[in-house]
């Protein structure tokens, strides 16, 4: 079993829809949870960074962490074609430890 | 803020050539830098962690004599792929984690280097 599981997609939704991306993990020791966006042939760009459980909102993006279920989510409201990219969930044990990435979900927003 | 610059963005060279990739933190001091490798449609796999002024820590299965890492300053780390072969062709990405922004700071990534060995 992988430490971090993420559906690779692809996921295709119409413009304006709410997008829900999810990851599950197996190790309860993870404390820091991140979502990165990666465009083709580019490095990952940090979208959201949360510590422990709870919600965090930044513009159209909301990250949720449910440590009891070992489940994290990223919601994108009012999705735009420019949101089309691969979204990677990631987590780490501490702020200084290595990051474990999910396999990434390819998202396509149809105009 | 937190910009990481990686150079070159694309390298095409013959088998047997050694290739150096640079990773720079432009607006912060990077106490720790990480080197990843990413195959098409796959996630990032950590190759090694380097701390300024000390030897890099390599992940299991990564040849340290093949992938030489130098982190000589707080703003620069280099990865040298020695005697590269076609199987070394991949997308190499660095990330940096800095000091001075307070604790609990995430890694920031460069834009990657696409290496193609003919």
Coordinates of N, CA and C in Angstrom, one line a residue, chain A:
Chain A
X1 N 0.8 -1.2 0.0 CA 0.0 0.0 0.0 C 0.9 1.2 0.0
X2 N 0.6 2.2 -0.9 CA 1.3 3.4 -0.9 C 1.0 4.3 0.3
X3 N 1.9 5.1 0.7 CA 1.7 6.0 1.9 C 0.6 7.0 1.6
X4 N 0.6 7.5 0.3 CA -0.4 8.5 -0.1 C -1.1 8.0 -1.4
X5 N -2.4 8.0 -1.4 CA -3.1 7.5 -2.5 C -3.9 8.7 -3.1
X6 N -3.8 8.8 -4.4 CA -4.5 9.9 -5.1 C -5.0 9.4 -6.5
X7 N -6.2 9.6 -6.8 CA -6.8 9.2 -8.1 C -6.1 10.0 -9.2
X8 N -5.5 9.3 -10.2 CA -4.8 10.0 -11.2 C -5.7 10.7 -12.2
X9 N -7.0 10.4 -12.2 CA -7.9 11.0 -13.2 C -7.7 10.4 -14.6
X10 N -7.9 11.1 -15.7 CA -8.2 12.5 -15.7 C -9.6 12.9 -15.3
X11 N -9.7 14.1 -14.7 CA -11.0 14.6 -14.3 C -11.3 15.8 -15.2
X12 N -12.5 15.8 -15.8 CA -12.9 16.8 -16.8 C -14.2 17.4 -16.3
X13 N -14.3 18.7 -16.1 CA -15.5 19.4 -15.6 C -15.7 20.7 -16.4
X14 N -17.0 21.2 -16.5 CA -17.2 22.4 -17.3 C -16.8 23.6 -16.4
X15 N -16.5 24.7 -17.2 CA -16.1 25.9 -16.5 C -17.2 26.4 -15.6
X16 N -16.7 26.9 -14.4 CA -17.6 27.3 -13.4 C -18.0 26.3 -12.4
X17 N -17.7 25.0 -12.6 CA -18.1 24.0 -11.7 C -17.2 24.0 -10.5
X18 N -17.7 23.4 -9.4 CA -16.9 23.2 -8.2 C -16.1 21.8 -8.4
X19 N -14.8 21.9 -8.2 CA -14.0 20.7 -8.3 C -13.6 20.2 -6.9
X20 N -13.6 18.9 -6.8 CA -13.2 18.3 -5.5 C -12.1 17.3 -5.8
X21 N -11.0 17.5 -5.2 CA -9.8 16.6 -5.4 C -9.5 16.1 -4.0
X22 N -9.1 14.8 -4.0 CA -8.9 14.1 -2.7 C -7.7 13.2 -2.6
X23 N -7.2 13.0 -1.4 CA -6.2 12.1 -1.2 C -6.4 11.3 0.1
X24 N -6.0 10.1 0.2 CA -6.0 9.4 1.5 C -4.6 9.0 1.8
X25 N -4.3 8.8 3.1 CA -3.0 8.4 3.5 C -3.1 7.4 4.6
X26 N -2.0 6.7 4.8 CA -2.0 5.6 5.8 C -1.3 5.9 7.1
X27 N -0.4 6.8 7.1 CA 0.4 7.1 8.3 C -0.1 8.2 9.1
X28 N -0.6 8.0 10.3 CA -1.2 9.0 11.1 C -0.2 10.0 11.6
X29 N 1.1 9.7 11.4 CA 2.2 10.6 11.9 C 2.3 11.9 11.0
X30 N 1.7 11.9 9.8 CA 1.8 13.1 9.0 C 1.1 14.3 9.7
X31 N 1.8 15.4 9.7 CA 1.3 16.6 10.4 C 1.0 17.8 9.4
X32 N 1.8 17.8 8.3 CA 1.7 18.9 7.4 C 1.2 18.4 6.1
X33 N 0.2 19.2 5.5 CA -0.5 18.8 4.3 C -0.5 19.9 3.3
X34 N -0.2 19.6 2.1 CA 0.0 20.5 1.0 C -0.7 20.1 -0.2
X35 N -1.1 21.1 -1.0 CA -1.5 20.9 -2.4 C -0.7 21.7 -3.3
X36 N -0.2 21.1 -4.3 CA 0.6 21.7 -5.3 C -0.1 21.6 -6.7
X37 N 0.1 22.6 -7.5 CA -0.4 22.6 -8.9 C 0.8 22.6 -9.8
X38 N 0.7 21.7 -10.8 CA 1.8 21.6 -11.7 C 1.3 21.6 -13.2
X39 N 1.7 22.7 -13.9 CA 1.4 22.7 -15.3 C 2.4 21.9 -16.0
X40 N 2.1 21.6 -17.3 CA 3.0 20.7 -18.1 C 4.4 21.3 -18.2
X41 N 5.4 20.5 -17.9 CA 6.8 20.8 -18.1 C 7.2 22.0 -17.2
X42 N 6.5 22.1 -16.0 CA 6.9 23.1 -15.1 C 7.0 22.5 -13.7
X43 N 7.6 23.2 -12.8 CA 7.7 22.6 -11.4 C 6.4 22.8 -10.7
X44 N 6.2 22.1 -9.6 CA 5.0 22.3 -8.8 C 5.0 23.7 -8.1
X45 N 3.8 24.2 -8.1 CA 3.5 25.5 -7.4 C 2.7 25.3 -6.2
X46 N 3.1 25.8 -5.1 CA 2.4 25.6 -3.8 C 1.1 26.4 -3.8
X47 N 0.0 25.7 -3.6 CA -1.4 26.3 -3.5 C -1.8 26.5 -2.1
X48 N -1.7 25.4 -1.3 CA -2.2 25.5 0.1 C -1.3 24.7 1.0
X49 N -1.2 25.1 2.2 CA -0.3 24.5 3.2 C -1.0 24.6 4.5
X50 N -1.3 23.4 5.1 CA -2.0 23.4 6.4 C -1.3 22.5 7.4
X51 N -1.5 22.8 8.6 CA -0.9 22.0 9.7 C -2.1 21.4 10.4
X52 N -2.0 20.1 10.6 CA -3.0 19.3 11.4 C -4.3 19.4 10.7
X53 N -5.4 19.2 11.5 CA -6.7 19.1 10.9 C -7.3 20.5 10.7
X54 N -8.4 20.5 10.0 CA -9.1 21.8 9.8 C -9.2 22.2 8.4
X55 N -9.8 23.4 8.2 CA -10.0 24.0 6.9 C -9.1 25.2 6.7
X56 N -8.8 25.5 5.4 CA -8.1 26.7 5.1 C -8.6 27.2 3.8
X57 N -8.9 28.5 3.7 CA -9.4 29.0 2.5 C -8.5 30.1 1.9
X58 N -8.3 30.1 0.6 CA -7.5 31.2 0.0 C -8.2 31.4 -1.4
X59 N -8.9 32.5 -1.5 CA -9.6 32.8 -2.7 C -10.6 31.7 -3.1
X60 N -10.4 31.2 -4.3 CA -11.3 30.1 -4.8 C -10.9 28.7 -4.3
X61 N -9.9 28.6 -3.6 CA -9.4 27.3 -3.1 C -9.7 27.1 -1.6
X62 N -10.1 25.9 -1.3 CA -10.3 25.5 0.1 C -9.7 24.2 0.3
X63 N -8.9 24.1 1.3 CA -8.2 22.8 1.7 C -8.8 22.3 3.0
X64 N -9.1 21.0 3.0 CA -9.7 20.4 4.2 C -8.8 19.2 4.6
X65 N -8.6 19.1 5.9 CA -7.8 18.0 6.4 C -8.6 17.3 7.5
X66 N -8.8 16.0 7.4 CA -9.5 15.2 8.4 C -8.6 14.1 8.8
X67 N -7.9 14.4 9.9 CA -6.9 13.4 10.3 C -7.5 12.1 10.9
X68 N -8.7 12.2 11.4 CA -9.3 11.0 12.0 C -9.6 10.0 10.8
X69 N -9.9 10.5 9.7 CA -10.2 9.7 8.5 C -9.0 9.5 7.6
X70 N -7.9 10.2 7.9 CA -6.7 10.2 7.0 C -7.1 10.6 5.6
X71 N -7.7 11.7 5.5 CA -8.3 12.1 4.2 C -8.2 13.6 4.1
X72 N -7.7 14.1 2.9 CA -7.5 15.5 2.7 C -8.2 15.8 1.3
X73 N -8.7 17.1 1.3 CA -9.4 17.5 0.1 C -9.0 18.9 -0.3
X74 N -9.1 19.2 -1.6 CA -9.0 20.5 -2.2 C -10.2 20.8 -3.0
X75 N -10.8 21.9 -2.7 CA -12.0 22.3 -3.5 C -11.6 23.6 -4.3
X76 N -12.1 23.6 -5.5 CA -11.8 24.8 -6.4 C -13.2 25.3 -6.8
X77 N -13.5 26.5 -6.4 CA -14.8 27.1 -6.8 C -14.7 27.9 -8.0
X78 N -15.8 28.0 -8.8 CA -15.8 28.8 -10.0 C -14.6 28.4 -10.9
X79 N -14.5 27.2 -11.2 CA -13.3 26.7 -11.9 C -13.1 27.4 -13.3
X80 N -11.9 27.6 -13.6 CA -11.5 28.3 -14.9 C -10.7 27.4 -15.8
X81 N -10.7 27.6 -17.1 CA -9.8 26.8 -17.9 C -8.4 26.9 -17.5
X82 N -7.9 28.0 -16.9 CA -6.6 28.2 -16.5 C -6.2 27.3 -15.3
X83 N -7.3 26.7 -14.7 CA -7.0 25.8 -13.6 C -6.7 24.4 -14.1
X84 N -6.7 24.2 -15.4 CA -6.4 22.9 -15.9 C -4.9 22.6 -15.7
X85 N -4.6 21.6 -15.0 CA -3.3 21.2 -14.6 C -3.3 19.9 -13.8
X86 N -2.2 19.5 -13.4 CA -2.1 18.3 -12.5 C -2.0 18.8 -11.1
X87 N -2.8 18.3 -10.2 CA -2.8 18.7 -8.8 C -2.2 17.6 -7.9
X88 N -1.2 17.9 -7.2 CA -0.5 17.0 -6.3 C -0.8 17.2 -4.9
X89 N -1.3 16.2 -4.2 CA -1.3 16.4 -2.7 C 0.0 15.9 -2.2
X90 N 0.4 16.4 -1.0 CA 1.7 16.1 -0.4 C 1.6 16.3 1.1
X91 N 2.4 15.5 1.8 CA 2.4 15.6 3.2 C 3.7 15.3 3.8
X92 N 4.0 15.7 5.0 CA 5.2 15.5 5.7 C 5.0 15.3 7.2
X93 N 6.0 14.7 7.9 CA 5.9 14.5 9.3 C 6.2 15.7 10.1
X94 N 7.1 16.5 9.6 CA 7.5 17.8 10.2 C 7.8 18.8 9.2
X95 N 7.9 20.0 9.6 CA 8.2 21.1 8.6 C 9.5 20.9 7.9
X96 N 10.4 20.2 8.6 CA 11.8 20.0 8.0 C 12.0 18.7 7.3
X97 N 11.0 17.8 7.4 CA 11.2 16.4 6.8 C 10.8 16.4 5.4
X98 N 11.2 15.3 4.7 CA 10.9 15.2 3.3 C 9.4 15.1 3.1
X99 N 9.0 15.5 1.9 CA 7.6 15.5 1.5 C 7.3 14.2 0.7
X100 N 6.1 13.6 1.1 CA 5.7 12.4 0.3 C 4.5 12.9 -0.6
X101 N 4.7 12.7 -1.9 CA 3.7 13.2 -2.8 C 2.7 12.1 -3.2
X102 N 1.5 12.5 -3.5 CA 0.5 11.7 -4.2 C 0.9 11.6 -5.7
X103 N 0.3 10.8 -6.4 CA 0.6 10.6 -7.8 C 0.1 11.7 -8.7
X104 N -0.8 12.5 -8.2 CA -1.3 13.7 -9.0 C -2.6 13.3 -9.7
X105 N -3.5 14.3 -9.7 CA -4.7 14.2 -10.5 C -4.7 15.2 -11.6
X106 N -4.9 14.7 -12.8 CA -5.0 15.6 -14.0 C -6.4 16.2 -14.1
X107 N -6.4 17.5 -14.1 CA -7.7 18.2 -14.1 C -7.8 19.0 -15.4
X108 N -9.0 18.9 -16.1 CA -9.2 19.6 -17.3 C -10.6 20.4 -17.1
X109 N -10.5 21.7 -17.3 CA -11.7 22.5 -17.2 C -12.1 22.9 -18.6
X110 N -13.3 22.5 -19.0 CA -13.8 22.7 -20.4 C -14.5 24.1 -20.4
X111 N -14.1 24.9 -21.4 CA -14.7 26.2 -21.6 C -16.2 26.1 -21.9

